[in-house]
Each structure stands twice: as C-alpha cells, then as structure tokens.
Short mmCIF file of C-alpha atoms in Angstrom, two decimals:
data_model
loop_
_atom_site.label_atom_id
_atom_site.label_comp_id
_atom_site.label_asym_id
_atom_site.label_seq_id
_atom_site.Cartn_x
_atom_site.Cartn_y
_atom_site.Cartn_z
CA MET A 60 16.68 -28.21 16.06
CA PRO A 61 13.61 -30.22 15.01
CA VAL A 62 13.84 -33.97 14.62
CA ILE A 63 12.94 -35.18 11.14
CA ALA A 64 11.58 -38.72 10.96
CA PRO A 65 12.61 -40.77 7.93
CA VAL A 66 9.97 -41.69 5.37
CA PRO A 67 9.14 -45.42 5.42
CA ALA A 68 10.68 -47.23 2.44
CA ALA A 69 7.53 -49.28 1.76
CA ARG A 70 5.56 -46.19 0.82
CA PRO A 71 5.71 -45.44 -2.94
CA ALA A 72 6.95 -42.00 -3.94
CA ARG A 73 4.29 -39.69 -5.36
CA ILE A 74 4.92 -38.16 -8.76
CA PRO A 75 4.25 -34.41 -8.69
CA ASP A 76 1.04 -33.44 -10.44
CA GLN A 77 1.55 -31.19 -13.46
CA ARG A 78 -1.48 -29.08 -12.54
CA ASP A 79 -0.49 -28.04 -9.05
CA GLY A 80 3.20 -27.38 -9.76
CA ALA A 81 4.36 -28.51 -6.31
CA GLU A 82 5.08 -31.79 -4.58
CA ASP A 83 2.46 -33.37 -2.35
CA GLY A 84 -0.15 -30.92 -3.66
CA LEU A 85 1.18 -28.05 -1.52
CA VAL A 86 1.51 -24.59 -2.99
CA ALA A 87 4.94 -23.22 -2.21
CA GLY A 88 4.15 -19.54 -1.74
CA THR A 89 6.66 -17.02 -0.48
CA THR A 90 8.84 -17.96 2.47
CA VAL A 91 8.75 -16.21 5.83
CA ASP A 92 12.41 -15.23 5.39
CA HIS A 93 11.77 -13.68 1.97
CA LEU A 94 8.70 -11.81 3.22
CA THR A 95 10.58 -10.51 6.26
CA GLU A 96 13.57 -9.46 4.15
CA THR A 97 11.30 -7.65 1.66
CA TYR A 98 9.44 -5.94 4.51
CA ARG A 99 12.67 -4.75 6.14
CA ALA A 100 14.17 -3.55 2.86
CA HIS A 101 11.06 -1.59 1.84
CA TYR A 102 9.70 -0.51 5.24
CA ARG A 103 10.48 3.17 4.71
CA SER A 104 8.91 3.29 1.25
CA LEU A 105 5.81 1.48 2.54
CA LEU A 106 5.63 3.92 5.44
CA GLY A 107 5.98 6.84 3.04
CA LEU A 108 3.23 5.43 0.85
CA ALA A 109 0.91 5.20 3.84
CA ALA A 110 1.94 8.71 4.94
CA LEU A 111 0.84 10.17 1.64
CA LEU A 112 -2.50 8.42 1.76
CA LEU A 113 -3.00 9.16 5.46
CA ASP A 114 -1.54 12.03 7.49
CA ASP A 115 -0.92 10.60 10.94
CA THR A 116 2.47 8.97 11.59
CA ALA A 117 1.14 6.53 14.18
CA SER A 118 -1.63 5.40 11.85
CA CYS A 119 0.87 4.97 9.03
CA GLU A 120 3.06 2.73 11.16
CA ASP A 121 0.02 0.72 12.23
CA VAL A 122 -1.09 0.30 8.61
CA VAL A 123 2.34 -0.89 7.46
CA GLN A 124 2.67 -3.35 10.34
CA GLU A 125 -0.86 -4.64 9.78
CA ALA A 126 -0.01 -5.08 6.07
CA PHE A 127 2.95 -7.25 7.03
CA ILE A 128 0.81 -9.35 9.36
CA ARG A 129 -1.89 -9.87 6.74
CA VAL A 130 0.54 -10.76 3.95
CA HIS A 131 2.38 -13.05 6.39
CA SER A 132 -0.79 -14.93 7.21
CA ALA A 133 -1.68 -15.21 3.49
CA ARG A 134 1.85 -15.84 2.22
CA LYS A 135 0.89 -19.15 0.62
CA ARG A 136 -1.18 -17.18 -1.87
CA VAL A 137 1.90 -15.25 -3.03
CA ARG A 138 2.95 -17.88 -5.54
CA GLU A 139 5.70 -15.79 -7.09
CA PRO A 140 8.12 -14.45 -4.45
CA GLU A 141 9.06 -11.46 -6.65
CA LYS A 142 5.49 -10.20 -6.21
CA THR A 143 5.78 -10.01 -2.43
CA LEU A 144 6.44 -6.26 -2.51
CA ALA A 145 3.41 -5.72 -4.76
CA TYR A 146 1.23 -7.62 -2.27
CA LEU A 147 2.59 -5.49 0.58
CA ARG A 148 1.95 -2.24 -1.35
CA GLN A 149 -1.57 -3.28 -2.30
CA THR A 150 -2.32 -4.20 1.31
CA VAL A 151 -0.98 -0.82 2.52
CA VAL A 152 -3.22 0.98 0.01
CA ASN A 153 -6.27 -1.06 1.03
CA LEU A 154 -5.66 -0.60 4.75
CA SER A 155 -5.14 3.15 4.22
CA ARG A 156 -8.50 3.33 2.46
CA SER A 157 -10.13 1.56 5.40
CA ALA A 158 -8.47 3.92 7.88
CA LEU A 159 -9.72 6.93 5.91
CA ARG A 160 -13.26 5.52 5.85
CA ARG A 161 -13.16 5.11 9.63
CA ARG A 162 -11.89 8.68 10.04
CA ILE A 163 -14.63 10.08 7.81
CA LEU A 164 -17.23 8.26 9.86
CA GLY A 165 -15.64 9.56 13.06
CA LEU A 166 -15.65 13.14 11.76
CA LYS A 167 -19.31 12.86 10.83
CA LEU A 168 -20.10 11.80 14.39
CA LEU A 169 -18.21 14.70 15.99
CA SER A 170 -20.35 17.54 17.22
CA LYS A 171 -17.76 20.25 16.43
CA PRO A 172 -15.53 20.31 13.36
CA MET A 173 -11.78 20.32 13.94
CA PRO A 174 -10.03 23.62 13.14
CA ASP A 175 -7.98 23.69 9.92
CA MET A 176 -5.59 26.41 11.10
CA ALA A 177 -1.98 25.60 11.80
CA SER A 178 -0.48 26.51 15.17
CA ALA A 179 1.82 29.52 15.53
CA GLU A 180 4.94 27.32 15.39
CA GLU A 181 3.85 25.83 12.09
CA GLY A 182 3.21 29.15 10.39
CA ALA A 183 6.30 29.16 8.19
CA TYR A 184 5.97 29.55 4.43
CA ASP A 185 6.94 25.92 3.73
CA GLN A 186 4.19 24.68 6.00
CA LEU A 187 1.61 26.86 4.30
CA GLU A 188 2.67 25.59 0.91
CA ARG A 189 2.56 21.99 2.13
CA ASP A 190 -0.90 22.58 3.61
CA SER A 191 -2.20 23.94 0.33
CA LEU A 192 -0.79 20.94 -1.53
CA ILE A 193 -2.39 18.53 0.95
CA LYS A 194 -5.69 20.38 0.66
CA ALA A 195 -5.46 20.22 -3.13
CA MET A 196 -4.67 16.48 -2.96
CA LYS A 197 -7.68 15.90 -0.69
CA GLY A 198 -9.83 17.68 -3.26
CA LEU A 199 -8.93 15.14 -5.93
CA GLN A 200 -10.95 12.07 -6.68
CA ARG A 201 -9.78 9.04 -4.69
CA ARG A 202 -8.36 7.22 -7.73
CA GLN A 203 -6.56 10.33 -8.97
CA ARG A 204 -4.94 10.79 -5.56
CA GLU A 205 -3.92 7.13 -5.36
CA VAL A 206 -2.42 7.15 -8.87
CA LEU A 207 -0.44 10.34 -8.20
CA VAL A 208 0.86 9.09 -4.84
CA LEU A 209 1.94 5.73 -6.23
CA ARG A 210 3.35 7.18 -9.45
CA TYR A 211 5.30 10.14 -8.10
CA PHE A 212 6.00 9.40 -4.44
CA ALA A 213 6.46 5.65 -4.58
CA ASP A 214 8.24 6.11 -7.93
CA MET A 215 6.31 3.27 -9.50
CA THR A 216 5.92 2.82 -13.24
CA GLU A 217 2.48 3.18 -14.75
CA ALA A 218 2.32 -0.60 -15.19
CA GLN A 219 3.14 -1.15 -11.50
CA VAL A 220 0.49 1.38 -10.48
CA ALA A 221 -2.06 -0.40 -12.68
CA GLU A 222 -1.19 -3.75 -11.11
CA THR A 223 -1.26 -2.38 -7.56
CA LEU A 224 -4.64 -0.69 -7.96
CA GLY A 225 -6.11 -3.40 -10.18
CA ILE A 226 -6.98 -1.03 -13.04
CA SER A 227 -5.91 -0.80 -16.68
CA LEU A 228 -2.82 1.06 -17.89
CA GLY A 229 -5.05 3.48 -19.81
CA SER A 230 -6.97 4.26 -16.63
CA VAL A 231 -3.71 4.99 -14.80
CA LYS A 232 -2.72 7.45 -17.54
CA ALA A 233 -6.14 9.09 -17.55
CA TYR A 234 -6.37 9.41 -13.76
CA GLY A 235 -2.80 10.72 -13.61
CA SER A 236 -3.34 13.30 -16.33
CA ARG A 237 -6.62 14.54 -14.88
CA GLY A 238 -5.19 14.55 -11.36
CA ILE A 239 -2.19 16.69 -12.35
CA ALA A 240 -4.44 19.11 -14.23
CA ALA A 241 -6.77 19.41 -11.22
CA LEU A 242 -3.80 19.91 -8.86
CA ARG A 243 -2.39 22.62 -11.11
CA LEU A 244 -5.70 24.50 -11.10
CA ALA A 245 -6.12 24.15 -7.34
CA MET A 246 -2.56 25.32 -6.62
CA GLU A 247 -2.91 28.32 -8.95
CA ALA A 248 -6.19 29.26 -7.31
CA SER A 249 -4.64 29.17 -3.82
CA ALA A 250 -1.60 31.23 -4.87
#
C-alpha cells in the first residue's frame, strides 16, 4: 500500500478553475478500472466487429487488444467515462482499416494471387452462401461496408454509427440504404 504524505498546512488551498473542470488543473479522464471493466464486458462484441471488418481471427484479436492498449494510454482524453466504449469501437474500426491497407499492399507485392476456392471440407451450402455474402460485402464501398457492419452486426443505432465513424446522421442513412441495395443486387446476381 503506497504511503501518502500529508500536505503542509502552510500552503494555501487552490480553488479549482472553472475552465478546466478539475482540481489542480488535471483532467480526470476515464479510470483504468472503468476502462478494463468496459473492455472485459464488451470484448466479444469488439472482437465480432473486427471479425466483420477483417476475416482472420488472429488479426481480429490483435486489433482488439491493440485498441485496448491505445485507449489505455490515451485514457486521459476520454473525459466522459460513458464514452469509453465508443472510443474502443472507433479504435477497433481504425485499426481494422490499417490492417486491411497492409494486407492490400501485401497482396500487391505477391507474385501469385491466392486462390479463392474453398477446400473440400468447406464445400457445404452454408459456406458457399457465406462466401457469396462476404464477396458481396467486399464489393461495397468502404463506408457502406462500415455502416452496415456497425449498424446490423454491432447493433448500433444510426446516431452511434455516425458518432463512431465521424460522419453525419444523413450520411449514415444514405450509405446504409445504398449499401443494402448494392448487397441485394450482388446476392441476386450470384444466386
């Protein structure tokens, strides 16, 4: 247990400044305990979010853990503890984008393209349907894909999606509507 030294009595007490909202000019931020509790409570949903934006389980776990580390190191900037989950989600989305950019660069540098065919064990009807959905999702614009993943997988409201992606509510509605229409056309074409 740490030893806390008493404050000398001769030193006058500082009156908190109205502008900074915290004593001694420090910004409170979210606590480590609150961040850890939020991370543990929402780990699976954050992992699922990363899984829909990426497709490799190991990468998804890395992204979610890296999101925790980054939000932990910047926790003083999370001034409202109830926004901790939003910061984690936004960080997962941003790190997923970065991972995809690295993959695209890696694929461009490969001499031979990777085969798209599923193995014999994965040839069941459900897998084929899932593959066509993933292919259709990859064919969407990046923003459309992000809006659909956040809206329908992460079960976020349109306002939460707008806040997470940093776009307007109208843009969320437009991207969502166009994305669903494009998915419908792509799925009908593959059927």
